[in-house]
CSV table of C-alpha atoms in Angstrom, one decimal:
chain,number,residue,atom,x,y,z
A,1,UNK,CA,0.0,0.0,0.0
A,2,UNK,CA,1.5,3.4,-0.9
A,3,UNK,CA,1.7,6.2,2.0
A,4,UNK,CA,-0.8,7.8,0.1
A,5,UNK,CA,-3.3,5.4,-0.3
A,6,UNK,CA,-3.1,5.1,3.5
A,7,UNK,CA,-3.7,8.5,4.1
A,8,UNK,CA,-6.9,8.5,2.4
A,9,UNK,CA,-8.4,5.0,4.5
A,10,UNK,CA,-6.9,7.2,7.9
A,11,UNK,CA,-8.5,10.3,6.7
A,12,UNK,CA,-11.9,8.4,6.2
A,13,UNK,CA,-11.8,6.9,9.8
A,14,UNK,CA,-10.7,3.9,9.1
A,15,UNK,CA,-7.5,1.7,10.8
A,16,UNK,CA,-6.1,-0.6,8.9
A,17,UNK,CA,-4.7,-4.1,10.1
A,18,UNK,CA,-1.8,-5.0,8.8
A,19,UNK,CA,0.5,-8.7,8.9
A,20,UNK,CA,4.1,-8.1,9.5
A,21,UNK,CA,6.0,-11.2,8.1
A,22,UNK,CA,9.4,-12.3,10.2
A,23,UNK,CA,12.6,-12.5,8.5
A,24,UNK,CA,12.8,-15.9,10.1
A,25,UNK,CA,9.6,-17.1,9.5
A,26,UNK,CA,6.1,-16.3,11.0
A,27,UNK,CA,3.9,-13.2,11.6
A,28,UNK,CA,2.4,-11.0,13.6
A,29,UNK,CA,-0.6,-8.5,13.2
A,30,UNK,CA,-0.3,-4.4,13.8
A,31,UNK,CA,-3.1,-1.6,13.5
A,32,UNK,CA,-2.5,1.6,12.2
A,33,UNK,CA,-4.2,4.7,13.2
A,34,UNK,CA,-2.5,7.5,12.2
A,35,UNK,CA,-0.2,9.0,9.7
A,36,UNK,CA,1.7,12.9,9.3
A,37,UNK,CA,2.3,14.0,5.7
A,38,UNK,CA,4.7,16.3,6.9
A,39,UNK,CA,7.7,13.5,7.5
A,40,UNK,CA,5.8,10.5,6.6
A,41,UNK,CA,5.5,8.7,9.7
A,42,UNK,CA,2.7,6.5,10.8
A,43,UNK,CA,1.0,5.5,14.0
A,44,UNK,CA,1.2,2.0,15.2
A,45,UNK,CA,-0.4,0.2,17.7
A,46,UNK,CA,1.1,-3.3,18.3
A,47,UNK,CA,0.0,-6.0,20.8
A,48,UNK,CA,3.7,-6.9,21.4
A,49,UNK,CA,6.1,-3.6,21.1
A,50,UNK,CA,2.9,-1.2,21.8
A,51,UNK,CA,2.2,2.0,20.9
A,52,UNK,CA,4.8,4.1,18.2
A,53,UNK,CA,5.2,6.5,15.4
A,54,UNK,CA,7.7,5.1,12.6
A,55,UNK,CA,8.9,6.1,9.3
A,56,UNK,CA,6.2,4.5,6.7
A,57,UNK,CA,9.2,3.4,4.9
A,58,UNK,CA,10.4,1.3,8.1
A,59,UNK,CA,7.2,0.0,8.1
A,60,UNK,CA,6.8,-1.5,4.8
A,61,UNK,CA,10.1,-3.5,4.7
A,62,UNK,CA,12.0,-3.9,8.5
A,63,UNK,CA,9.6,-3.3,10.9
A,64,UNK,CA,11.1,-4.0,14.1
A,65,UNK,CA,14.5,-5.1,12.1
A,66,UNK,CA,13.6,-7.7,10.5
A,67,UNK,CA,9.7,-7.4,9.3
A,68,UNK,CA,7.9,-6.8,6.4
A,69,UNK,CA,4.5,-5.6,5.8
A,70,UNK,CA,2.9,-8.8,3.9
A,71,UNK,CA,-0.5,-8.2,4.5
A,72,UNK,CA,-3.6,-5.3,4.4
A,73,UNK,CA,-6.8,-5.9,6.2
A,74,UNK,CA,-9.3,-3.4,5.9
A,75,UNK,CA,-11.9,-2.0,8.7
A,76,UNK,CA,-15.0,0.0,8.7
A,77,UNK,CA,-15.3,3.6,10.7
């Protein structure tokens, strides 16, 4: 998912669920519920690491070191 297409589902009231796939094998599921334009960073909220703001570019390929965003679930308002 781009940064802007994010944006717009955010901007709508949505959150979107995400699946982070480990470097070594397995995965783990994240929420988003926020992003800034101004330095394209995104709000997490994670089960495991809790809540943070990270580069969207972090996100999408080494969350946490060694994650990558594999999977988009969408949510209603």
């Amino acid at each position: 998912m781009l940064f802007r297409s994010a944006e717009g589902e955010l901007a709508r009231g949505y959150v979107i669920g995400i699946r982070i796939g480990w470097s070594g094998g397995g995965g783990h599921f994240i929420a988003m519920d926020g992003a800034k334009t101004s330095d394209a960073t995104v709000h997490l909220e994670d089960p495991i690491y809790g809540t943070s703001d990270i580069a969207y570019a972090t996100l999408v390929s080494s969350y946490q070191g060694s994650g990558s965003w594999t999977h988009t679930y969408y949510t209603k308002p």
